[in-house]
Coordinates of C-alpha atoms in Angstrom, one line a residue:
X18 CA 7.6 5.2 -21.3
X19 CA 6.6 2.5 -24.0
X20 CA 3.0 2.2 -25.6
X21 CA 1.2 -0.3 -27.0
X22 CA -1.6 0.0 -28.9
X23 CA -4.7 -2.1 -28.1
X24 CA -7.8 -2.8 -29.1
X25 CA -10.4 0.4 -30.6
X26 CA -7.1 2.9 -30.9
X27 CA -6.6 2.4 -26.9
X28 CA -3.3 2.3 -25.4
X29 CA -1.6 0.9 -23.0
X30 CA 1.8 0.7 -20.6
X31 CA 3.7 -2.2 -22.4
X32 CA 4.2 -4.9 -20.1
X33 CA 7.0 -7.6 -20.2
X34 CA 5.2 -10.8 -20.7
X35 CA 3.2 -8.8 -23.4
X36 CA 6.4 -7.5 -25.3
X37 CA 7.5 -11.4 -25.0
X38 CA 4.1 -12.8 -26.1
X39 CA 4.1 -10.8 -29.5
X40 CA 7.9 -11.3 -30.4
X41 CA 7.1 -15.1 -30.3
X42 CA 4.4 -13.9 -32.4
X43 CA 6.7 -11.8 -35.0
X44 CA 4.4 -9.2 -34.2
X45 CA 6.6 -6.4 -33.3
X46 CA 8.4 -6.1 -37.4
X47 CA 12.1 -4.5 -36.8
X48 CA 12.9 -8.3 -38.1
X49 CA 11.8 -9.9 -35.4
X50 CA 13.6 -8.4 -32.5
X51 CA 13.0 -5.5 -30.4
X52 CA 13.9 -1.9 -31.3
X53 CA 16.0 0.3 -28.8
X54 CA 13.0 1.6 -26.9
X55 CA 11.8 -2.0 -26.5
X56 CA 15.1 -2.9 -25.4
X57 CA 15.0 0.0 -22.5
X58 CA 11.7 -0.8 -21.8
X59 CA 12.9 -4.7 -21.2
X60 CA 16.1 -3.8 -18.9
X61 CA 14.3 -1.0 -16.5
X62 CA 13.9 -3.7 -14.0
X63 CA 17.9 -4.3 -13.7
X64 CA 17.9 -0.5 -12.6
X65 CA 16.0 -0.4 -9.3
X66 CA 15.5 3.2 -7.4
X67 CA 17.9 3.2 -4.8
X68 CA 19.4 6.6 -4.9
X69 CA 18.3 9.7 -3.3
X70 CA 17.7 12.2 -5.6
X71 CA 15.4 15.6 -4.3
X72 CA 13.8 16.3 -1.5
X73 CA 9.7 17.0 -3.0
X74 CA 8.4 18.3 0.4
X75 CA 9.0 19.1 3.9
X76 CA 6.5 19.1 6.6
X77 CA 6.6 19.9 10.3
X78 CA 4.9 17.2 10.5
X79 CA 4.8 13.2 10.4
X80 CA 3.9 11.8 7.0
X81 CA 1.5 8.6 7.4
X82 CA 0.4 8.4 3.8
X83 CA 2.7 8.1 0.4
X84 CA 1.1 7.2 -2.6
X85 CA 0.9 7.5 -6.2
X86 CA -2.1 7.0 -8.5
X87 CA -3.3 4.1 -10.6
X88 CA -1.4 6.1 -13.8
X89 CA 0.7 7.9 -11.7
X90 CA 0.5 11.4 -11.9
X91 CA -0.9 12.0 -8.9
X92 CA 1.2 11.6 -5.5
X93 CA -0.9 11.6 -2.3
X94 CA 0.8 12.3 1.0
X95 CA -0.4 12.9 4.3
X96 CA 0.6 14.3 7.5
X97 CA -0.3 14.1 11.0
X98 CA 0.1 17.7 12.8
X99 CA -0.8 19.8 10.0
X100 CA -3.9 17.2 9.4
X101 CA -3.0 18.2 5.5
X102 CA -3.0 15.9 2.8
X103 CA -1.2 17.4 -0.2
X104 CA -1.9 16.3 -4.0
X105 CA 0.9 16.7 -6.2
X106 CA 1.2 16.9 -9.8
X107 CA 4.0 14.5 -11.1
X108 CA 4.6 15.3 -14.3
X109 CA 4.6 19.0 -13.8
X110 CA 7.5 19.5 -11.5
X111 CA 5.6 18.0 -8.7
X112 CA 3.3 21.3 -8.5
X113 CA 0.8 21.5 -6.0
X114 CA -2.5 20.4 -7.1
X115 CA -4.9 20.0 -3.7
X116 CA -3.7 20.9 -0.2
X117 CA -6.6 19.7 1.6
X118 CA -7.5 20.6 5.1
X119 CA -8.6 17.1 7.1
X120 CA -11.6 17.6 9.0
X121 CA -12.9 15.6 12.1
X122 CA -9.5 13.7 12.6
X123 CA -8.7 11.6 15.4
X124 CA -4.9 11.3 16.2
X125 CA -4.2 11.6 12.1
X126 CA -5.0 10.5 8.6
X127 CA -5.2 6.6 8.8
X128 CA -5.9 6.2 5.0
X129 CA -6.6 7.6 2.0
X130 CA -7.8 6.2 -1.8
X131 CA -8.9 7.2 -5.0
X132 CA -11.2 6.6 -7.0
X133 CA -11.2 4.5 -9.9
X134 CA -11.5 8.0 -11.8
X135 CA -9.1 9.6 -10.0
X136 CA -12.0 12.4 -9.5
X137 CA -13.1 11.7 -5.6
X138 CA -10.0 11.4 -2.8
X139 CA -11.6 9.7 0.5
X140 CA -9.1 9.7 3.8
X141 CA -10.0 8.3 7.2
X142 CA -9.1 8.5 10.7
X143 CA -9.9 7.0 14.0
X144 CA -13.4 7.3 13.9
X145 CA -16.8 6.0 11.6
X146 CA -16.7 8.8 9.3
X147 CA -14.7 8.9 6.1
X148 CA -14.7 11.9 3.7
X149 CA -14.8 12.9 0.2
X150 CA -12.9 15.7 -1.5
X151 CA -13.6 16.2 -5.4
X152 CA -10.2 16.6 -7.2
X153 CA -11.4 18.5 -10.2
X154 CA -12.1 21.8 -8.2
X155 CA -10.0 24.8 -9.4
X156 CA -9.3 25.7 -5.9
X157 CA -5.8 24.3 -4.5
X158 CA -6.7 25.1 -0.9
X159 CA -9.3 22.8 -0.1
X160 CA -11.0 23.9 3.2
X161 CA -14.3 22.0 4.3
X162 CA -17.3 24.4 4.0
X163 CA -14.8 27.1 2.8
X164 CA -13.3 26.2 -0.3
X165 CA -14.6 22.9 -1.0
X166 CA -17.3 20.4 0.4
X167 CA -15.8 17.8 2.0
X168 CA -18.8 15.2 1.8
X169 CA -18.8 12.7 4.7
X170 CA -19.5 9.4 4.9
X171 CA -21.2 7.9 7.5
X172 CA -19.7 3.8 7.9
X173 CA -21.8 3.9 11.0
X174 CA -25.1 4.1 9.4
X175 CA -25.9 0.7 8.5
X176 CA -29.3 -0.3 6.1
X177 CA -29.9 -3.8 7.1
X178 CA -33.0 -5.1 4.9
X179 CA -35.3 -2.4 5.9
X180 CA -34.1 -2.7 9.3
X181 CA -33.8 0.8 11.4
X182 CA -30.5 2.6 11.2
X183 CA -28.1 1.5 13.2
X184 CA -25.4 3.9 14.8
X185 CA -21.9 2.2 16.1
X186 CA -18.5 3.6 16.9
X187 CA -15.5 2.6 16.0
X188 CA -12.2 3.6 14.0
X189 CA -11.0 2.6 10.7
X190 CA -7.9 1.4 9.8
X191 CA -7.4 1.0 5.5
X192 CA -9.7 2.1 3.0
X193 CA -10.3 0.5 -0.6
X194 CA -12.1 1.8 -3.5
X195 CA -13.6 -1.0 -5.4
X196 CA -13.1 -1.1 -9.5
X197 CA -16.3 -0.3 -10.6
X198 CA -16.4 2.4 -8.1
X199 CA -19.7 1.4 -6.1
X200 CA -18.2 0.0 -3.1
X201 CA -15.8 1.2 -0.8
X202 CA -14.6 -1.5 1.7
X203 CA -13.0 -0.6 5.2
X204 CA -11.2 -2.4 8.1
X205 CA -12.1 -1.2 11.3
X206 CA -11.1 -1.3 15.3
X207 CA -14.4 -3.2 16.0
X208 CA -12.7 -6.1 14.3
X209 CA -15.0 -6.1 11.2
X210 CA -15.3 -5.0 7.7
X211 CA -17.7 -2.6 6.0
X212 CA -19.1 -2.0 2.7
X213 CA -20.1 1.0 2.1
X214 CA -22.5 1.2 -1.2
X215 CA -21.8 4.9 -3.2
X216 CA -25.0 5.0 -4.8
X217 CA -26.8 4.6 -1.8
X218 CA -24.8 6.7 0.3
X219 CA -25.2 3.9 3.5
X220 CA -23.3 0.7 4.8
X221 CA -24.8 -2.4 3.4
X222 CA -22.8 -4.9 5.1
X223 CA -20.5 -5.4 7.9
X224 CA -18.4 -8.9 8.1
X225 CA -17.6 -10.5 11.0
X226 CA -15.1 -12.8 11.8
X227 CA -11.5 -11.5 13.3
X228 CA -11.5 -11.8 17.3
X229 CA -9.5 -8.4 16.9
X230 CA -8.4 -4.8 15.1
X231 CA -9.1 -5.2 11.0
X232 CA -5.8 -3.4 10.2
X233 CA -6.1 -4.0 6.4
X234 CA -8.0 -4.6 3.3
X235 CA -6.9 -5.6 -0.4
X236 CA -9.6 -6.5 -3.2
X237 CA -7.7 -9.8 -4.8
X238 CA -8.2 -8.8 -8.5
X239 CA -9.8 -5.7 -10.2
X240 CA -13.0 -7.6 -10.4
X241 CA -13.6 -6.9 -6.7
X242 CA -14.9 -10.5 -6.9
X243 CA -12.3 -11.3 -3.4
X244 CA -11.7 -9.3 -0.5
X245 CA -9.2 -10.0 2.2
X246 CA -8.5 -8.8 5.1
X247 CA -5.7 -8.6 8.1
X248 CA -5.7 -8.8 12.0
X249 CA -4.2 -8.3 15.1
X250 CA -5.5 -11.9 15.8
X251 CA -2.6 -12.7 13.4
X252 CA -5.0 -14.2 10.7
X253 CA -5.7 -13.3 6.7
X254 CA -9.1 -14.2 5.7
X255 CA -10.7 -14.0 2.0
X256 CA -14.7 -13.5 1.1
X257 CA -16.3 -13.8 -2.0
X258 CA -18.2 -12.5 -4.3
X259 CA -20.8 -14.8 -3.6
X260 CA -21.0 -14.5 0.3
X261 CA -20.0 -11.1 0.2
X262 CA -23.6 -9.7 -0.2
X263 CA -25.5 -12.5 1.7
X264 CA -26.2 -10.8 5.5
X265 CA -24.7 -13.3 7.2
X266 CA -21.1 -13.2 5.3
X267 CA -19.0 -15.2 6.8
X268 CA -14.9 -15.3 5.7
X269 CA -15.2 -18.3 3.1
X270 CA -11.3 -19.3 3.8
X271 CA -8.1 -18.1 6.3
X272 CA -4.4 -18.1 5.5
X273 CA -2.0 -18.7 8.4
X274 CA 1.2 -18.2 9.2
X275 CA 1.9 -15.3 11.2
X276 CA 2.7 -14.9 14.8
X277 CA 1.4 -11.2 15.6
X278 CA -1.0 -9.2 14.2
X279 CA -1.0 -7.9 10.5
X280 CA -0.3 -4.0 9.2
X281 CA -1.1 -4.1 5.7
X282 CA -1.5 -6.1 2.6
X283 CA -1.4 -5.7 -1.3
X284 CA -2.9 -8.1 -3.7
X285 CA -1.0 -8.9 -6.6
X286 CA -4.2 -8.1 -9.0
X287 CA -4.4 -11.8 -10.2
X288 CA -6.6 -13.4 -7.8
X289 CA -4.1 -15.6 -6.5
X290 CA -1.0 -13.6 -4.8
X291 CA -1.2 -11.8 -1.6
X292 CA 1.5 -9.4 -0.2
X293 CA 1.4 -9.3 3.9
X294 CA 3.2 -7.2 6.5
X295 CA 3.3 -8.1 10.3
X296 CA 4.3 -7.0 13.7
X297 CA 6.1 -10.6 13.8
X298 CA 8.6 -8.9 11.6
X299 CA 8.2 -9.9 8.5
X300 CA 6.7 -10.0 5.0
X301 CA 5.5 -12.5 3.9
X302 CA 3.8 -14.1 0.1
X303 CA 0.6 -15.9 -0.1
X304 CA -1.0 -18.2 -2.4
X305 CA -4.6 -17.9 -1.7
X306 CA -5.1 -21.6 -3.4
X307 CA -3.2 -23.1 0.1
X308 CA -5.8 -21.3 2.7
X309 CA -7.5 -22.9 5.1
X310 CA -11.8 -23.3 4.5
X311 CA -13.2 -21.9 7.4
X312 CA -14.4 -25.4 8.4
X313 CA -11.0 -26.6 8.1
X314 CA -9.1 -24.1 10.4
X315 CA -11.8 -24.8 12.7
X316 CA -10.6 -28.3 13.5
X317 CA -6.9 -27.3 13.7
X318 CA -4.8 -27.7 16.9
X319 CA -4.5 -24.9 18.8
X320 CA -0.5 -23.7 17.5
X321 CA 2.4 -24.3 20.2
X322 CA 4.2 -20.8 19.2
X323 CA 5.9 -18.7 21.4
X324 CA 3.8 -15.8 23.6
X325 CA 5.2 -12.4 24.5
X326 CA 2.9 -11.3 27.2
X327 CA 2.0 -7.8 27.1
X328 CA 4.5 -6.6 24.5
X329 CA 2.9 -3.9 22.8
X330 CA 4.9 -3.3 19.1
X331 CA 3.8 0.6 20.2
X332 CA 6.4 1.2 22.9
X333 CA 8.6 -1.8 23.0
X334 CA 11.0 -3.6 20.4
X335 CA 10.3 -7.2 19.4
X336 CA 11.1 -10.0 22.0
X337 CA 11.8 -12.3 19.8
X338 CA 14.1 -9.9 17.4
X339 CA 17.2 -12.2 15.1
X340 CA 15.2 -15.4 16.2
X341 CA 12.9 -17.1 13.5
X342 CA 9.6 -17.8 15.4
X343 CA 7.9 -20.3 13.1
X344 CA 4.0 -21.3 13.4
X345 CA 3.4 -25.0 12.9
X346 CA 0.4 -24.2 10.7
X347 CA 2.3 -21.5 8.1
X348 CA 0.8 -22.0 4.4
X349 CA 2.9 -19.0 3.2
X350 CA 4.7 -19.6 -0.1
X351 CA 7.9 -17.0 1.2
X352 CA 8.8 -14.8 3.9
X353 CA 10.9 -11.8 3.7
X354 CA 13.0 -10.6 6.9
X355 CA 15.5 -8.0 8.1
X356 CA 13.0 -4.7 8.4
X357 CA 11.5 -3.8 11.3
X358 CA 7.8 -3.4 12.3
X359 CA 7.3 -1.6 15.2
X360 CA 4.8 2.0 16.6
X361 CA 2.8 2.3 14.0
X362 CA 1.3 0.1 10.6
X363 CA 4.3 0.1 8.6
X364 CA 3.3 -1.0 4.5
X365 CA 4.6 -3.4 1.8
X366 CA 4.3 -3.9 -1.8
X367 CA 4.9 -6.0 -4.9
X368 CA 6.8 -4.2 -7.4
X369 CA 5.0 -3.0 -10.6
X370 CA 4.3 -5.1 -13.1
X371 CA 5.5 -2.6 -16.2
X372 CA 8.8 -2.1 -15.1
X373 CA 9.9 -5.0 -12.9
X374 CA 7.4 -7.8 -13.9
X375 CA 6.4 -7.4 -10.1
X376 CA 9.8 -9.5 -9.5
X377 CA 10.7 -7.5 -5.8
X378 CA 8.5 -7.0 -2.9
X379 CA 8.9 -3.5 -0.9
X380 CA 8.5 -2.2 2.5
X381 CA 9.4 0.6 4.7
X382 CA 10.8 0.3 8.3
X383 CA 11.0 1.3 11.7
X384 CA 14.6 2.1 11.3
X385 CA 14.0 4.5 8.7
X386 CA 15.3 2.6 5.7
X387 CA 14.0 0.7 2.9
X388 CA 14.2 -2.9 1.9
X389 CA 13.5 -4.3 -1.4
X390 CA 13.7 -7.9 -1.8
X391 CA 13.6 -10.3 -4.3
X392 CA 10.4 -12.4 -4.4
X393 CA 11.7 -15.7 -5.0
X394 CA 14.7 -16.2 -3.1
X395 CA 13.5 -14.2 -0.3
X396 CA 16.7 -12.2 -0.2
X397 CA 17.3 -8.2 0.5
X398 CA 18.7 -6.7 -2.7
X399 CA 18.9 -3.3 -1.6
X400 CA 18.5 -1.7 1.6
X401 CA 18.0 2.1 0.9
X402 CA 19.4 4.6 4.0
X403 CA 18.3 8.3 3.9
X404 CA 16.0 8.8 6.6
X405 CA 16.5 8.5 10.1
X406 CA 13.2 8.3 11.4
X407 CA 10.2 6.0 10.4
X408 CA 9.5 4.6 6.8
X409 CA 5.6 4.4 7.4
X410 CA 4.4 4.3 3.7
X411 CA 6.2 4.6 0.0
X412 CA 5.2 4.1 -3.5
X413 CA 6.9 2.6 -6.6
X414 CA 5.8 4.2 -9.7
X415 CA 4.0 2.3 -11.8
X416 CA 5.7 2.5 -15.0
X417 CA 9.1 4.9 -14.3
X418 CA 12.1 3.6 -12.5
X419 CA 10.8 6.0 -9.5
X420 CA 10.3 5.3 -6.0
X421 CA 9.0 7.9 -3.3
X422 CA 9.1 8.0 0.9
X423 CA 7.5 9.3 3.0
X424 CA 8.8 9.6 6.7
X425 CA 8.0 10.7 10.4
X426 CA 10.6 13.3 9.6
X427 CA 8.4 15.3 7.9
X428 CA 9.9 14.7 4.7
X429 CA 8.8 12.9 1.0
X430 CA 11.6 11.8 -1.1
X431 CA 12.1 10.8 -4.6
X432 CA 14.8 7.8 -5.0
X433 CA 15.9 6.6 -9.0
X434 CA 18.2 4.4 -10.3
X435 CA 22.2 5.1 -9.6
X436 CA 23.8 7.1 -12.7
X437 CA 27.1 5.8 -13.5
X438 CA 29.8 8.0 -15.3
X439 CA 30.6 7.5 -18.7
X440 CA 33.3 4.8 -19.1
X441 CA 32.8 3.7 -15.4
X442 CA 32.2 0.4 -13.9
X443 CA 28.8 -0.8 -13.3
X444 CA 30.3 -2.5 -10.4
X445 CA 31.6 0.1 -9.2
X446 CA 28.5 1.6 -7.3
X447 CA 31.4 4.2 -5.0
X448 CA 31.9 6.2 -8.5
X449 CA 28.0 6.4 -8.9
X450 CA 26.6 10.3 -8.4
X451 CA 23.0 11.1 -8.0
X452 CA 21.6 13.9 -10.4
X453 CA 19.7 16.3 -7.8
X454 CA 17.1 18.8 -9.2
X455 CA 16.1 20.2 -5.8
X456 CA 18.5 20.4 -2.5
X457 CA 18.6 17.5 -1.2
X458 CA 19.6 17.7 3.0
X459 CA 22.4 15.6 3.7
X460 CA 20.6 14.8 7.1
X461 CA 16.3 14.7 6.0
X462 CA 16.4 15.5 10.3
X463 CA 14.2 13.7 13.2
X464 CA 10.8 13.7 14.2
X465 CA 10.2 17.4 15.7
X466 CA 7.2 16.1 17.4
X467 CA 8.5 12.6 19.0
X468 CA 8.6 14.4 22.3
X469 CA 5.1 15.6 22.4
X470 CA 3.8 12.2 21.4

């Protein structure tokens, strides 16, 4: 990993523009040019992880959740059955560090984040209460009332300008930590959005404006200025700073382009770029400087797209599947196609921005493989086969050639780079080996528990 040093003695992961900035510069010495590290540093986005290489964990169980922290030496992965979430250590052999007993779940883990800290883990399920597991404990077993205190948080509890408390039910769907860690926002099955203020420990705000299921959230830029949010009305729609804390927020603009309902989205941290995923079957890239004012989308045409009825995405494939269904109204900058969205709210990603310059978007599939694409052409440049059973959620690290699964097979993955043999082709991609530290299953299995779902 390459450093650079900032401002007060602080460092950083060198990034690619940065690198490019100061040689322009003749900032770096070595003449002028970059040294070897720099040089690795500058081609580790021509090696993408596309190779199975060990087998972290193995659950009876399906895995819902796969991520890695803000630095990355934290993995979070969670599992429905065993209603575990497990912490692991990355850069210590992918030890154990919290295997944390979910309380009060309905059905499983439907998120989880951290903290900008990376002190305080919160996961949610299918109901109004989110809780809070400190990660600094000694204990590795974390057991609510046990081992640990599991602190909930109650989304349902509203504190409306002195008004009474106000008790409501409904599920939530994604979770996000804000920056400066006093908010956490949350998407929910009652088509809204809630902020939920830390210091106060209560909901201060609940925004209104999908006709259906909020099935995700993404803060535009670290500010936490812009929030936006997806539904199963098939709509994206952005708040600000400045109507997000008036009690009568309203969505201040709406990006369309979708023809069935969203499952997740991931900002591209500059305040422009948005990352959607859809049961319509594709990805696709936003420019939040096209949307639509709210005022604006209220005097479009109703769209002339196609209707499928009753199809659920739940139990049934997609109607519509190898035809492109497009929507009159799309203000999408690029779409991405060939995985499949279907049972359950299957994630995407840009690619980090140290190692790949966030050049390929990501997603897992209901086909249990993995497509990376590039973000410009649109194009699948790999498609990664291990598993054989859903692709729900998986995480690029952010600044190692490293990319992690996790399935409804039970099992999380770690995928790198193809080694090539000394002397050997770099086309030839049939010679390439993968180095394995653990076992790795030819066959990661099925889904143990498809039958008694």
């Amino acid at each position: 990993m390459l450093w650079l040093q900032g401002k007060g003695g602080s460092k950083g992961v060198a990034q690619l523009h940065s690198l490019l900035r100061m040689r322009e510069a003749n900032m770096l010495g070595h003449n002028g040019g970059f040294n070897a590290p720099e040089r690795c540093h500058l081609g580790a986005h021509m090696f993408r992880p596309n190779f199975p290489v060990e087998l972290i964990d193995r659950m009876q169980s399906r895995a819902y959740i796969g991520q890695f922290s803000a630095e990355g030496d934290v993995f979070i992965a969670a599992f429905q059955h065993d209603r575990r979430i497990r912490v692991y250590e990355t850069e210590n052999s992918w030890r154990l560090r919290k295997n944390v007993h979910c309380r009060n779940l309905r059905w499983t883990v439907t998120d989880t984040c951290l903290s900008p800290d990376q002190q305080f883990l919160l996961y949610a399920s299918i109901n109004p209460t989110v809780h809070m597991v400190n990660m600094r404990t000694g204990a590795v077993e974390s057991e609510a009332n046990v081992t640990d205190i599991h602190e909930a948080l109650h989304f349902d509890v509203m504190d409306n300008e002195g008004a009474s408390d106000y008790h409501h039910s409904f599920g939530i769907w994604s979770l996000r930590w804000g920056a400066d860690g006093r908010e956490v926002v949350a998407g929910t099955g009652d088509h809204s959005l809630y902020v939920y203020n830390m210091e106060r420990q209560k909901t201060v705000l609940r925004i209104t404006g999908h006709q259906d299921d909020v099935n995700a959230v993404a803060f535009m830029d670290e500010s936490s200025h812009i929030i936006a949010s997806g539904s199963d009305d098939t709509l994206i729609k952005a708040s600000s700073h400045h109507h997000l804390f008036s009690h009568r927020a309203k969505p201040a603009g709406v990006l369309v382009g979708h023809s069935e309902g969203l499952t997740h989205l991931d900002s591209k941290g500059d305040g422009r770029y948005l990352l959607s995923n859809s049961k319509d079957q594709t990805a696709r890239l936003w420019d939040v400087r096209k949307m639509y004012s709210s005022h604006e989308y209220s005097r479009l045409p109703r769209p002339t797209i196609p209707s499928f009825g009753n199809w659920d995405y739940r139990w049934a494939d997609f109607p519509a599947r190898g035809y492109i269904v497009p929507h009159p109204q799309d203000v999408s900058v690029q779409a991405f196609r060939g995985h499949s969205v279907l049972q359950t709210l299957i994630r995407a990603y840009f690619s980090p921005a140290h190692t790949t310059g966030q050049r390929y978007v990501y997603t897992g599939s209901a086909d249990g493989s993995v497509r990376i694409y590039d973000i410009v052409t649109g194009r699948t440049v790999d498609q990664l086969r291990y598993h054989h059973e859903i692709v729900r959620d998986l995480s690029w690290h952010p600044s190692e050639p490293m990319l992690v699964t996790t399935s409804f097979d039970g099992s999380v993955v770690q995928w790198e780079p193809c080694r090539l043999h000394p002397g050997s082709d770099d086309d030839d991609v049939a010679e390439t080996k993968p180095v394995r530290r653990r076992a790795l299953p030819d066959d990661p299995g099925d889904d143990r528990l498809e039958d008694f779902y």
